[in-house]
Every structure is written in structure tokens, then in C-alpha cells.
Coordinates of C-alpha atoms and ligand atoms in Angstrom, one line a residue:
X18 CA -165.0 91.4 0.0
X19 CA -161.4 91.6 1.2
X20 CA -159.3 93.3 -1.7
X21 CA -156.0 92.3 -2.5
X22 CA -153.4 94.9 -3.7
X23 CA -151.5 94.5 -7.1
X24 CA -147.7 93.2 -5.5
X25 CA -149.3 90.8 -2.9
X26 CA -151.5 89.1 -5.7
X27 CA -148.1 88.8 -7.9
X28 CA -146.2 87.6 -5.4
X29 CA -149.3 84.7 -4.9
X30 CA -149.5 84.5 -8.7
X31 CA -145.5 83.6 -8.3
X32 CA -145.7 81.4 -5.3
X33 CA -148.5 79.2 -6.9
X34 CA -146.4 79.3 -10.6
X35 CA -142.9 77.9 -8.8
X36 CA -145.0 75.1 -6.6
X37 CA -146.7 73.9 -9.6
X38 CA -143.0 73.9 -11.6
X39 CA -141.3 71.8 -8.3
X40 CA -144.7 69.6 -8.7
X41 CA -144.3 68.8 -12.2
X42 CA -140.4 68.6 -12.0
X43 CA -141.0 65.9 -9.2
X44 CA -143.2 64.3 -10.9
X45 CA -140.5 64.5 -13.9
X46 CA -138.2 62.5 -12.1
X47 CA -137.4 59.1 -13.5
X48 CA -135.8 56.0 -11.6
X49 CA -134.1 53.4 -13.1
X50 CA -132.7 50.7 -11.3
X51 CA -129.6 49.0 -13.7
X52 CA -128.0 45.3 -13.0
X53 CA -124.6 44.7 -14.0
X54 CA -123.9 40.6 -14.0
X55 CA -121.3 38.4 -15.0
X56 CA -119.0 35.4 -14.0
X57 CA -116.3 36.4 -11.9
X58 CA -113.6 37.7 -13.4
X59 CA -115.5 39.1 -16.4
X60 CA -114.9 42.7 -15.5
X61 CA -118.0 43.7 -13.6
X62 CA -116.0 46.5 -11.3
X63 CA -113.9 47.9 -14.3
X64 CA -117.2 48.2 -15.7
X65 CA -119.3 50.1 -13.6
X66 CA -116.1 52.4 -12.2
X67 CA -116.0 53.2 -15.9
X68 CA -119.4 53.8 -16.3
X69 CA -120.2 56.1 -13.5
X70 CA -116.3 57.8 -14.1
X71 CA -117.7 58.9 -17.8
X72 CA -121.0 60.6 -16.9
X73 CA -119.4 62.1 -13.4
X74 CA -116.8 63.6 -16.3
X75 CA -119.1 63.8 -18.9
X76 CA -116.8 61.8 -21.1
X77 CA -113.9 64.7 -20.9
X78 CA -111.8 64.2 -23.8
X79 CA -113.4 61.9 -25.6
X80 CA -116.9 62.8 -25.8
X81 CA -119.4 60.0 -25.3
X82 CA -120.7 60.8 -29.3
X83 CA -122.9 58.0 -29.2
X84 CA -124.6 58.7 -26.3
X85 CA -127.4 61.1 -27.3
X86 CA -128.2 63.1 -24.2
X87 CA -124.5 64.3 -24.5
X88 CA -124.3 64.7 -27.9
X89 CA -127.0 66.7 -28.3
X90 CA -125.7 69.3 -26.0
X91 CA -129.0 68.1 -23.0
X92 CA -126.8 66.8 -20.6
X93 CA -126.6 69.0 -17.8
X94 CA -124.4 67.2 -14.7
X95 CA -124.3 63.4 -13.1
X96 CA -123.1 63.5 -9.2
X97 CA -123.6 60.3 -7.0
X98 CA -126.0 60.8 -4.3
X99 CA -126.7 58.7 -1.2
X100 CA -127.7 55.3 -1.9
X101 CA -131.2 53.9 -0.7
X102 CA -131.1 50.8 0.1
X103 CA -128.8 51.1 3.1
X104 CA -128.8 47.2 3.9
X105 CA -126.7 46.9 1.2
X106 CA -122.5 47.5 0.8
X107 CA -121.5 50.4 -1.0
X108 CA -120.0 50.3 -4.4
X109 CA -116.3 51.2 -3.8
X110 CA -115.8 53.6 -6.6
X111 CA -113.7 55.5 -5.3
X112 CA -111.3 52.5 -4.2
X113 CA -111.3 51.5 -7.9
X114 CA -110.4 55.1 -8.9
X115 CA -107.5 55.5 -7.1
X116 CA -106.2 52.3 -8.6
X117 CA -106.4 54.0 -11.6
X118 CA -105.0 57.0 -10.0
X119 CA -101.8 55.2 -9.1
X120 CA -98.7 55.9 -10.6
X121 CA -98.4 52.6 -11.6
X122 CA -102.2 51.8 -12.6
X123 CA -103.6 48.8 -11.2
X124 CA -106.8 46.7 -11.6
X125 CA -109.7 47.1 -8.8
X126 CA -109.6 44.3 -6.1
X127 CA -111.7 41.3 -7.0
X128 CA -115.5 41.5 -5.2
X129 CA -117.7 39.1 -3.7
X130 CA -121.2 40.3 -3.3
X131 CA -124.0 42.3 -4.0
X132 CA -123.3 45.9 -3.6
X133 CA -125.0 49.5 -5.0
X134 CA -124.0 52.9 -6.1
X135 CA -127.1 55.8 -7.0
X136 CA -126.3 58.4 -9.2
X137 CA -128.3 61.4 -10.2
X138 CA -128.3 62.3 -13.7
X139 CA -129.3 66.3 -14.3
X140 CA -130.8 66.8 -18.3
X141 CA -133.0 68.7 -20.5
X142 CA -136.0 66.9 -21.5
X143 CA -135.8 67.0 -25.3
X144 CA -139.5 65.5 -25.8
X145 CA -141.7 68.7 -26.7
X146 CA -144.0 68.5 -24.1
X147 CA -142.1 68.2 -21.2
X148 CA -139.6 70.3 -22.5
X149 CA -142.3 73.3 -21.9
X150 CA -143.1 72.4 -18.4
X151 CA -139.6 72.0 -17.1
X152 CA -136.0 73.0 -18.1
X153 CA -134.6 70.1 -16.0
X154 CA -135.7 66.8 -14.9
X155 CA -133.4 64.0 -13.3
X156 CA -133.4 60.3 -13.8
X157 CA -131.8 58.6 -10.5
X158 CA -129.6 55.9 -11.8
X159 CA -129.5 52.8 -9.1
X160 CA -126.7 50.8 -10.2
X161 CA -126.1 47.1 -8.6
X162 CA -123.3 44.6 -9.0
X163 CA -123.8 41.0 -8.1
X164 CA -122.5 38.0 -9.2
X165 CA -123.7 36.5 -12.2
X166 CA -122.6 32.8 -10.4
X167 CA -126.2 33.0 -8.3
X168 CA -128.1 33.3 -11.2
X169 CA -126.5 30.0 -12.3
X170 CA -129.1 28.6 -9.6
X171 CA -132.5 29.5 -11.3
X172 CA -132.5 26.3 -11.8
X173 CA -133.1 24.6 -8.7
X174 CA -136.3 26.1 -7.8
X175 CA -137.8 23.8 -10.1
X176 CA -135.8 20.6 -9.2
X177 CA -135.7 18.2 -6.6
X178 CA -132.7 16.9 -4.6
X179 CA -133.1 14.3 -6.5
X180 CA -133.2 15.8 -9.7
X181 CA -130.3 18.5 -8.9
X182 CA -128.2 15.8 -7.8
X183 CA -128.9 13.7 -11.1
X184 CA -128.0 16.9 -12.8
X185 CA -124.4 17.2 -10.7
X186 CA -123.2 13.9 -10.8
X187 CA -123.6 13.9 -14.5
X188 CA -121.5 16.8 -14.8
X189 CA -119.1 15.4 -12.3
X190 CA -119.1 12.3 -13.9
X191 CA -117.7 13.1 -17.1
X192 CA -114.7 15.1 -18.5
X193 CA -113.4 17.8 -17.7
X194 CA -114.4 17.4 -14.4
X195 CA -114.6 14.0 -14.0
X196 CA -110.7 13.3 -13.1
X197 CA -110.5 15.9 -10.5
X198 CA -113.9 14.5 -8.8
X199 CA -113.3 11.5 -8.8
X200 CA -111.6 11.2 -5.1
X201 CA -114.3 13.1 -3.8
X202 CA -117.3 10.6 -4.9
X203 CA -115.3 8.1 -3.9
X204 CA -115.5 9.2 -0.4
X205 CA -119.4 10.0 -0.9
X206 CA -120.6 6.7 -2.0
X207 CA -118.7 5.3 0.9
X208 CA -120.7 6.9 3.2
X209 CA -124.0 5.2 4.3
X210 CA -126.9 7.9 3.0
X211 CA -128.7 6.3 6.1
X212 CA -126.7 6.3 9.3
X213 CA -127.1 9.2 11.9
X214 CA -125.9 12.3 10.4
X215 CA -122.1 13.8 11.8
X216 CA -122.2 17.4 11.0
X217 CA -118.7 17.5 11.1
X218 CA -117.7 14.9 8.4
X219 CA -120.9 16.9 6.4
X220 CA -118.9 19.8 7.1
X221 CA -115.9 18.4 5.7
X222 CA -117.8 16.9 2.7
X223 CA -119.3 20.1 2.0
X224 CA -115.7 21.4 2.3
X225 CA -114.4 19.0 -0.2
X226 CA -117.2 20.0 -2.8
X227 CA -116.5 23.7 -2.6
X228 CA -112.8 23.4 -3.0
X229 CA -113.7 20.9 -6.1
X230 CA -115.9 23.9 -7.4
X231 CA -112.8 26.4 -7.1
X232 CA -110.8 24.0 -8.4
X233 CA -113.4 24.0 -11.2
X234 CA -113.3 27.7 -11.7
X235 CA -109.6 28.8 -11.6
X236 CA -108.0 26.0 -12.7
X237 CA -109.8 24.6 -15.2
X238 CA -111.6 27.8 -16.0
X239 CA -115.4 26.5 -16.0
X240 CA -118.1 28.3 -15.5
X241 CA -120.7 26.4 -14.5
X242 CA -120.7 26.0 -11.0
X243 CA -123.5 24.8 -8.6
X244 CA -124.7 25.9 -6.1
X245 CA -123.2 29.1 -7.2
X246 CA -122.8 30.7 -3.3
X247 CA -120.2 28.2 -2.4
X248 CA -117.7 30.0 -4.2
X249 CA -119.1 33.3 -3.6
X250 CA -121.2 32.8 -0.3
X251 CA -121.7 36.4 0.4
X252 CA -122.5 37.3 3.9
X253 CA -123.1 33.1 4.5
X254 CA -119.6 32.1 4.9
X255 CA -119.5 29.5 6.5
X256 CA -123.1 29.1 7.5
X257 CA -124.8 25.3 7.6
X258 CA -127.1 26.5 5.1
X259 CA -124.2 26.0 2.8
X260 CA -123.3 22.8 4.0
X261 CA -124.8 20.2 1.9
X262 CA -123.6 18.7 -1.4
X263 CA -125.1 16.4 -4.3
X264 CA -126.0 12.7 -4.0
X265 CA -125.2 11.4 -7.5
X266 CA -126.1 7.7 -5.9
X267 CA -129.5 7.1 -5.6
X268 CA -129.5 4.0 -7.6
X269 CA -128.2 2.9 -4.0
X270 CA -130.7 3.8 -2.1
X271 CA -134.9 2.7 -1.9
X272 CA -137.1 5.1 -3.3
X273 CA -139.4 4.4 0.2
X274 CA -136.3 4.4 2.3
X275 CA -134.9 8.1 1.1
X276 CA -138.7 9.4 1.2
X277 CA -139.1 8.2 5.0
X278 CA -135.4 9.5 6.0
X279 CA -135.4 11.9 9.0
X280 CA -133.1 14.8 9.2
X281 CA -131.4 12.7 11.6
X282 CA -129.7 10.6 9.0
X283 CA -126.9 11.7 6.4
X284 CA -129.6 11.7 2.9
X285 CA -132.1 13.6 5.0
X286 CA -130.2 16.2 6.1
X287 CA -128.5 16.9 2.5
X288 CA -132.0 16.9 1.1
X289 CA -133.2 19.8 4.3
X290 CA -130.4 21.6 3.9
X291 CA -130.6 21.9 0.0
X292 CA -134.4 23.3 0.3
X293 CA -133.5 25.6 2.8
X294 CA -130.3 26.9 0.7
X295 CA -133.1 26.9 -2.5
X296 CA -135.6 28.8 -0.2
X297 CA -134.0 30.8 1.7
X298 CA -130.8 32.0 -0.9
X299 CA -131.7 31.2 -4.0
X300 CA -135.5 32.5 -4.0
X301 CA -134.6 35.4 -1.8
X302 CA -132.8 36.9 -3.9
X303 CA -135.1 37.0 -6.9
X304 CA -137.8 38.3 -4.1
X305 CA -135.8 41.0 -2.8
X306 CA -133.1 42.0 -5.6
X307 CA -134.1 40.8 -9.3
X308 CA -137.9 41.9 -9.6
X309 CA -136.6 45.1 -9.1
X310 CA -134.3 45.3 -11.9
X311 CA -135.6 47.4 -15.0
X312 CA -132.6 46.7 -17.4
X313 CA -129.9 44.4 -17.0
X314 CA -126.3 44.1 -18.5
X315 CA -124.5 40.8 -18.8
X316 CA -121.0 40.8 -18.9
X317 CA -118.8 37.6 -20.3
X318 CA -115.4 37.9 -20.9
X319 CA -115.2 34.8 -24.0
X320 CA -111.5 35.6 -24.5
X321 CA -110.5 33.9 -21.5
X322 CA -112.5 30.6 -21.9
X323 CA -110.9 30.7 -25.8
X324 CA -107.7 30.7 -24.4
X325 CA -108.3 27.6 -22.1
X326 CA -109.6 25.5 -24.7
X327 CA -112.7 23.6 -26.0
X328 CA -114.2 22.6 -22.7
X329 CA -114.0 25.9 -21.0
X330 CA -115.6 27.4 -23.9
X331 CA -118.7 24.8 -24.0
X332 CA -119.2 25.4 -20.5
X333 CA -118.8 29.1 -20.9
X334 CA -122.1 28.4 -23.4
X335 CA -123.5 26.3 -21.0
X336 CA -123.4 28.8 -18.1
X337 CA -125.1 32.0 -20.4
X338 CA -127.4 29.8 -21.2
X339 CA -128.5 29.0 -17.4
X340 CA -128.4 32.7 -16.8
X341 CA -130.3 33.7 -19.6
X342 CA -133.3 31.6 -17.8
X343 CA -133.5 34.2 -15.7
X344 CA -134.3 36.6 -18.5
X345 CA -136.9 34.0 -20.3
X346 CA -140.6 36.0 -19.7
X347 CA -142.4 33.9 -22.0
X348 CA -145.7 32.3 -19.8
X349 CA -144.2 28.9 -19.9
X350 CA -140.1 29.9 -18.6
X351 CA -140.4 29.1 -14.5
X352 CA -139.1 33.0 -13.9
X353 CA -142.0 34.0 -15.0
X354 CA -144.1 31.4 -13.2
X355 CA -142.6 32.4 -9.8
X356 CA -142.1 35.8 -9.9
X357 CA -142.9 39.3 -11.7
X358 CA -139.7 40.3 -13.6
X359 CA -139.8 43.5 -15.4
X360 CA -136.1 43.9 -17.1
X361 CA -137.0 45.0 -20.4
X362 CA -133.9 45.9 -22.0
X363 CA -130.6 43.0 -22.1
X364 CA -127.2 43.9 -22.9
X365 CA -124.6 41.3 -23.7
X366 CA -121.3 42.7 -23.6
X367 CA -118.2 40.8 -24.5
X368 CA -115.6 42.4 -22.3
X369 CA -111.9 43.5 -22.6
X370 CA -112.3 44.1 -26.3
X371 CA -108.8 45.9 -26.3
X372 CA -107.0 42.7 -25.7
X373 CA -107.9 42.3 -29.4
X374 CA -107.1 44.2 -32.9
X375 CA -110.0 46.7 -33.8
X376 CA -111.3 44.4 -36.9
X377 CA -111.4 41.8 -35.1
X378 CA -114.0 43.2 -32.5
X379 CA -117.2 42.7 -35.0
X380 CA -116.2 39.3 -34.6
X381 CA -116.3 39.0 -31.2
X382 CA -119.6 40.7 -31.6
X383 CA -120.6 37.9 -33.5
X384 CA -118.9 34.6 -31.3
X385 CA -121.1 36.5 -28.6
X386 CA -124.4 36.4 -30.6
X387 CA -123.9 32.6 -31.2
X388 CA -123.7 31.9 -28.0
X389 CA -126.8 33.9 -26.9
X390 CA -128.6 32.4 -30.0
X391 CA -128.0 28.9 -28.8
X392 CA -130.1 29.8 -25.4
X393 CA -132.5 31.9 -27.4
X394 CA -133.8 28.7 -29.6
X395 CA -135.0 27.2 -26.4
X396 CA -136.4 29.8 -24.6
X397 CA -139.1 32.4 -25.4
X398 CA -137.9 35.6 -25.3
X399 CA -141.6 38.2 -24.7
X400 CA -141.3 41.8 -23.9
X401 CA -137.2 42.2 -23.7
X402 CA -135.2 43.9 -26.6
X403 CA -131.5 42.5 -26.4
X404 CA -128.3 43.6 -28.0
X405 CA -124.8 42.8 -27.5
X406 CA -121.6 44.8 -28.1
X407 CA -117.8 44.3 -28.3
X408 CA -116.4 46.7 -25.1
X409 CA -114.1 47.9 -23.3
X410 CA -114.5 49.5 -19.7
X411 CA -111.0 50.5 -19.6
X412 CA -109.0 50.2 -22.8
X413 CA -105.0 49.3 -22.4
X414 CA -103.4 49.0 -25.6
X415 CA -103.1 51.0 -28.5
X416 CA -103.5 50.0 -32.1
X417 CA -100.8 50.0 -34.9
X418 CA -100.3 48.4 -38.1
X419 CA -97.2 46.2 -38.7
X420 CA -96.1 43.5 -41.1
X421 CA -96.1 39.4 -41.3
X422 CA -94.5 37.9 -44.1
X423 CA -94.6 40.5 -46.6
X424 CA -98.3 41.4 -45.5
X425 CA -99.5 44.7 -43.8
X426 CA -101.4 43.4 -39.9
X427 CA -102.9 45.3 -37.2
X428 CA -100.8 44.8 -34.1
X429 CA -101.3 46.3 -30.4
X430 CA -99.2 47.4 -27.8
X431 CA -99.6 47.6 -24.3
X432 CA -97.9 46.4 -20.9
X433 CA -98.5 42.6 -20.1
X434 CA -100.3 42.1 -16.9
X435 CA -97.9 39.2 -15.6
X436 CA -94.3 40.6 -16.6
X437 CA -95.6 44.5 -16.8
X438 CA -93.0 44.6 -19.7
X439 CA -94.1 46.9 -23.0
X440 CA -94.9 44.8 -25.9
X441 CA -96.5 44.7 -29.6
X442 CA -98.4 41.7 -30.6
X443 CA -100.4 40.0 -33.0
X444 CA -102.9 38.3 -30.2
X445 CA -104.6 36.5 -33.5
X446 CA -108.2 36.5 -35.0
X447 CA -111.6 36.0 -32.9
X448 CA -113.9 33.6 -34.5
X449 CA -117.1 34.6 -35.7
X450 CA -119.0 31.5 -35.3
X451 CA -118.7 28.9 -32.7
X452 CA -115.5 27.4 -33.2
X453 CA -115.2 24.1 -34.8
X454 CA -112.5 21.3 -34.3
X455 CA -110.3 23.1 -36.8
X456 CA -110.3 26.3 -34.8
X457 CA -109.4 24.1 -31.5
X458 CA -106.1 22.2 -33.8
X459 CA -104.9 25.9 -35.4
X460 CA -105.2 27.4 -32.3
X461 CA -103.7 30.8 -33.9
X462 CA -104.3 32.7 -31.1
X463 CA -103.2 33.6 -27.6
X464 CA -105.1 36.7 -25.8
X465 CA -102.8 38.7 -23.0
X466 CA -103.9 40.2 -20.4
X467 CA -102.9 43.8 -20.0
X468 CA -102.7 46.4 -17.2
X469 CA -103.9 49.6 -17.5
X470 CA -101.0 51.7 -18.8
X471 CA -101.3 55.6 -17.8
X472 CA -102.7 57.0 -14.5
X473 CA -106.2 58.3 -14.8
X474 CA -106.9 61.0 -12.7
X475 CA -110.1 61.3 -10.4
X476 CA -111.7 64.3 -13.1
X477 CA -110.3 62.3 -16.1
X478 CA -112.4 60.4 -18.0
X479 CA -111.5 56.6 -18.1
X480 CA -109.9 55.6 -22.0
X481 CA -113.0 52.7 -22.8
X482 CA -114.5 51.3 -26.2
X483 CA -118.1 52.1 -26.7
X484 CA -119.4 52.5 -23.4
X485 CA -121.5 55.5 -25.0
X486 CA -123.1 53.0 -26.8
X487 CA -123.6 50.9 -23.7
X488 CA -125.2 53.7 -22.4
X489 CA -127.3 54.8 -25.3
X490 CA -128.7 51.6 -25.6
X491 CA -129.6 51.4 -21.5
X492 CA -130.6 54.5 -20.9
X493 CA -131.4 56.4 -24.2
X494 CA -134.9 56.5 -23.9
X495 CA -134.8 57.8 -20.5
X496 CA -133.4 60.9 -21.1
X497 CA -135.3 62.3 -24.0
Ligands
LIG522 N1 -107.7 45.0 -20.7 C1 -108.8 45.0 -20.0 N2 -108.9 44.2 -18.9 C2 -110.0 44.2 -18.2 C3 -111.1 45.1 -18.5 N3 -112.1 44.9 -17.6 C4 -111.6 44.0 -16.7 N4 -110.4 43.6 -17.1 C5 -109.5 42.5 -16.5 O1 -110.4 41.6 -15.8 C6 -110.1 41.5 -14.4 C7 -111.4 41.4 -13.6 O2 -112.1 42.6 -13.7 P1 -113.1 43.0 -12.6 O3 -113.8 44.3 -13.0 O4 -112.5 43.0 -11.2 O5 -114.1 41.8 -12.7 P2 -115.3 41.4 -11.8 O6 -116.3 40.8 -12.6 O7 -115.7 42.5 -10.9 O8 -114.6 40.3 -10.9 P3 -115.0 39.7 -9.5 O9 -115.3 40.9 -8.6 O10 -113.9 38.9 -9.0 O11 -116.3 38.9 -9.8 C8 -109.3 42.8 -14.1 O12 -108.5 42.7 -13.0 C9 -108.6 43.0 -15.4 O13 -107.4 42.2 -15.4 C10 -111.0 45.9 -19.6 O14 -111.9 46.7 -20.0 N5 -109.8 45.8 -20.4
LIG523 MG1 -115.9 42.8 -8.9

């Protein structure tokens, strides 16, 4: 029997002790992989350079005090690591923070696609039994940004061309849109669905429908727009795949004559090109991004849409109720049907709360909840908890209390985007339900946009409203 002296069988006894520690801390390790959506515009970029800036800095000089991990002393560090997925473009954080960094603060440059950002979150387990196996454990934080525009076209996975185009021409046949269409169905119906196909006039026609869908967007400020590539195509600019549009005229057309058209003729080629674009874009993306997701935040900035009127709000409602398909896992909602989704935890987040007073941010809360109710009563809803908040990723104004008439009002002050001039204002109330015709005539409000007012340095923590709670509520019970 071979003996072993006392140091060499300590030394063992402290090999096999540290392996079985790196084996349980590995197998401690947690992964989450978190979505941030919204319409453009609605402060996706802001968002997650805030996000990441207050757990890189720990929330310095504000602590994040609803944000458990930190406020009960566990959180150790958060450093961004390599990203995996190395198809995909880079989250420019650091672009974003030296726009903050700038003497005169500016806002991040406006995004197009998909990109990603990993960060690795160092803590103490609180839970008792891990907290005996391991001192640390890390939860890798996988954080994507896409536009919430492609999940406006769930949809068509379940319609035809037909049906999609029924769908379009009744939103391009009526107001708001109708006026601004009208030219460009003019010069569709003139067309013969059934004569050889020119790719360049379907070029141009395609051309004419996306510019109608920006003119959509920015000037009229609606936010549902179909198919939702063609104003943010991602790497397909320009590709044929995006080169179609809808035929809102099938009443002049026989059912057997459309079915037996060729991809040689104008219809037929529409119809191919729209199944590849639902194939090949729309499905793909669900395949290869969204079942991956484990908890999603969707932003919507309902300021904005107030400010342009009754139409742009309606649509606004319209357009989260599209998206929130995408979130419906009852048996019967088509995501479901087609793919395994596992988000299991929806925020709503109604952005650039500081361009309003503080009392009126629980009724923002509110206007939000509405909205999200209205889609909730007509899908099912299993297995996902949902919550939405008031925020702000970077907050620009400061609060102070004036008077109106005799009366005592919360007021802000902050420097105007457009004129970068200081001011204190009144912006008006939010309302807390949908508003009603009465709300639209009073109109006592008008929302400014404001730039960020003092530099932010790259080991400063970002001035925000409730992101802690943001992040209590995503990743809370990941870090306990
Ligand atoms: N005051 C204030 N304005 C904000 C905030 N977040 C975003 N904004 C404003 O909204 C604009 C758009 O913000 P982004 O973060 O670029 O929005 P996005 O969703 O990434 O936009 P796209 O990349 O174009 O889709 C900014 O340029 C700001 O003017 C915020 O927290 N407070
Ligand atoms: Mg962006």
C-alpha cells in the first residue's frame, strides 16, 4: 500500500476542495438574455447607455435604492465582457457616453438595427444555500436592441397577400393617411396586376410606398407602419426582397386569374416577393433572435403621439397592441403556434418622464396601463408577469414649484432641445385615462423636448428616474 505523507495529502485535500468550488461556482453562473424594444424614437439607446452606465458605476451618487442587489450591500462589480454572438453589431456604448461626455451634452445618434452588448454582473448569492457553496456567482447580462417597428409584422405570418393587402388599403384608405396616399393608389390601380412584370417601375412603386411610410412616421407621427423593414431595412437596403407593396384592388381582378398568375406578371410577383419578405425576414427573426429572449422591455414614448393629436395617439394604441401579439403565449395566439417563446417577464416603460412635473408621472403610469389593457382584453396573456413604469433613462430638467393665478404649481426647468435656451415651464397634466374628445378641444398641454443639461462623465453615473426599479423588476430574482 503506497503511503501518502501528511502535506502531500493536504495539498490533494485542497486541490480537490478549490475544483469542486470553480465547479459549483460555474455551475452558479446564470444567463439572461434581455430585449429592449420600442418604435423609433422612443428612447431605446438613451435607455440601455443608461442602464449599463448605472451598474458599470454602481449607481454612484445616487444609489440605485430600489434595486435590491445594491441595496443590500451584495453587489460586488458589473464590467462588459466580449459579446457572443459575433454576427451581430456592437452596441455603441461608448459612442453614446461620450455624447454625454461632451461639454455641451448631446443625444446618441439615431440606430437602425439589431445590435448587442454582454455584461457580467459579479454578486453575492443571498439565497442560504448557495450562499454556503460560493461567495460569488455571476449572472451574464445579454442585452439586445432592435426595433420594435419589426415586431409590427407578427402579423403577416398568418395572412395572405390578399388578406395583408385588405388590411393596408383599409388603413390607406381612410384618414389620416388617406390624403397623403391617395397619389400613390392612383398610380397602382392604373397599373395592369396582369401584364409582364418591369422590375424597375416595381422598384419605383416599392419606392413610392416606403417614402409614403416615412412620410407616415415623421410627419404625421404614426406608428403603425407595414412592412416594418422598409423604414428600418437593416442590412436589406435596397434588396428586391423589399420591393413589393400592397394590392388594395382585388375587386379588379378574378379570383382564378390572380391564383394562376406567374411571377412573370406584376400581381404574381408582389404576391412572391411578399412570402419571401414573410419567410425569410419576418420569420427569421423570431427563429433566430426572439425565442431567445427571457425578459423583454418595451419602450413607448406617449408624450410625443399626445402632442400630435388624436390620430397619432390611436395609432400609437393600435401599434402596442400589434406588438404585444408577440408577447400573447396563450395556446390559441399564433406566437405560440409557430414558435417557442420563453419571455417571462414584460416591462412597459413610458419614456422621457422628466419632460413632465413629478405628480404627474403616476398618471402617465396610468395612460400607459390603458393602452396595454386595451390589447390585454383580446389576447390571453399565460405565463408572463407584466408591469409598467413612468422613466427616465436620462433625466434633463429639474423640478420647482411656482405660481399660476394665485395658486402654488410644480414647474420644470431645463434647456429646450430646438433653441438650447434655459427655460421654466408648466408642460401641463398627463391624462390618466384614454383621452376623450374634451381632452383633444382643451388641449392644455404641450410637452418639450429637452437636452441633456450637464456633462456626465464616463465613471459618473447617468441622472435617470427609476431605472433601479427597471432593474429590480427584470433582474431581481436573478441575483438573490
Ligand atoms: N428628456 C429625455 N429625452 C429622452 C430620453 N430618452 C430619449 N430621449 C429623447 O428621445 C430621442 C430618441 O432617443 P433614442 O435613445 O435615440 O431612441 P431610439 O429608440 O434608440 O431611437 P432610434 O434609434 O432612432 O430607433 C433622444 O434623441 C432624446 O431627444 C430621456 O430619458 N429623457
Ligand atoms: Mg437607437
Amino acid at each position: 500500500m503506497a503511503l501518502i505523507n501528511t502535506k502531500s495529502f493536504k495539498n490533494l485535500q485542497q486541490r480537490i476542495t478549490s475544483s469542486a468550488q470553480q465547479i459549483l461556482n460555474r455551475s452558479l453562473d446564470q444567463h439572461v438574455n434581455l430585449a429592449v424594444t420600442g418604435l423609433s424614437q422612443s428612447g431605446k439607446t438613451a435607455f440601455i447607455t443608461s442602464l449599463v452606465n448605472q451598474l458599470v458605476n454602481e449607481g454612484n451618487g445616487k444609489p440605485l435604492s430600489f434595486f435590491n442587489v445594491v441595496h443590500e450591500g451584495r453587489f460586488i462589480a458589473a464590467k462588459r465582457v466580449p459579446q457572443n454572438n459575433l454576427h451581430i453589431s456592437r452596441f455603441d456604448y461608448d459612442a453614446a457616453m461620450k455624447n454625454f461626455g461632451e461639454e455641451e451634452p448631446i443625444w446618441p445618434e439615431p440606430t437602425k438595427t439589431i445590435s448587442e452588448l454582454r455584461l457580467a454582473l459579479r454578486y453575492s448569492p443571498d439565497d442560504s444555500l448557495l450562499k454556503y457553496a460560493t461567495e460569488r456567482a455571476t449572472l451574464y447580462l445579454d442585452i439586445t436592441d432592435y426595433p420594435g417597428e419589426w415586431l409590427l409584422d407578427l402579423p403577416m405570418l398568418n395572412q395572405t397577400f390578399e388578406q395583408w393587402s385588405e388590411y393596408m388599403g383599409q388603413l390607406l384608405k381612410a384618414e389620416p393617411r388617406a390624403e397623403l396616399a391617395q397619389e400613390f393608389l392612383s398610380r397602382l390601380e392604373s397599373i395592369d396586376p396582369l401584364e409582364p412584370v418591369n422590375e424597375e417601375l416595381l422598384a419605383e412603386i416599392a419606392n413610392d410606398y416606403t417614402e409614403l411610410l416615412h412620410k407616415f412616421r415623421h410627419d404625421l407621427g404614426l406608428s403603425v407602419i407595414q412592412p416594418g423593414r422598409f423604414i428600418l431595412p437593416g442590412e436589406h437596403q435596397g434588396a428586391p426582397i423589399l420591393q413589393f407593396v400592397p394590392y388594395p384592388f382585388f375587386g379588379n381582378i378574378e379570383k382564378n386569374e390572380y391564383q394562376s398568375a406567374g411571377q412573370s406578371t406584376f400581381i404574381g410577383m408582389l404576391r412572391a416577393r411578399y412570402l419571401e419578405y414573410r419567410e425569410r425576414i419576418v420569420r427569421e427573426f423570431y427563429k433566430k433572435h426572439f425565442v431567445k429572449f427571457d425578459r423583454q422591455i418595451i419602450l413607448a414614448d406617449c408624450l410625443t403621439p399626445l402632442n400630435n393629436g388624436p390620430h397619432a395617439f390611436q395609432d400609437l394604441q393600435q401599434a402596442i397592441t400589434l406588438i404585444m401579439e408577440s408577447f400573447a403565449y396563450g395556446k390559441s395566439n399564433i406566437i405560440s403556434r409557430l414558435f417557442s417563446p420563453k419571455i417571462d417577464k414584460l416591462l412597459f416603460a413610458a419614456t422621457k418622464a422628466d419632460h413632465i412635473t413629478g405628480e404627474q408621472h403616476s398618471n402617465l403610469t396610468s395612460l400607459l396601463e390603458r393602452v396595454v389593457y386595451q390589447a390585454k382584453k383580446q389576447l390571453s396573456f399565460d405565463a408572463i408577469t407584466m408591469k409598467t413604469l413612468a422613466i427616465a433613462s436620462v433625466k434633463t430638467t429639474e423640478q420647482g414649484k411656482s405660481e399660476y393665478q394665485g395658486k402654488p404649481i410644480s414647474v420644470l426647468k431645463g434647456k429646450r432641445l430646438d433653441t438650447q435656451k434655459m427655460i421654466t415651464v408648466y408642460p401641463g397634466a398627463v391624462p390618466d385615462k384614454l383621452p376623450t374628445q374634451d381632452f383633444w378641444l382643451k388641449r392644455g398641454f404641450n410637452y418639450i423636448a429637452f437636452k441633456p443639461m450637464d456633462r456626465v462623465g464616463e465613471h459618473q453615473a447617468l441622472p435617470n428616474i427609476r431605472l433601479d426599479q427597471v432593474l429590480q423588476f427584470l433582474l431581481g430574482d436573478k441575483l438573490k
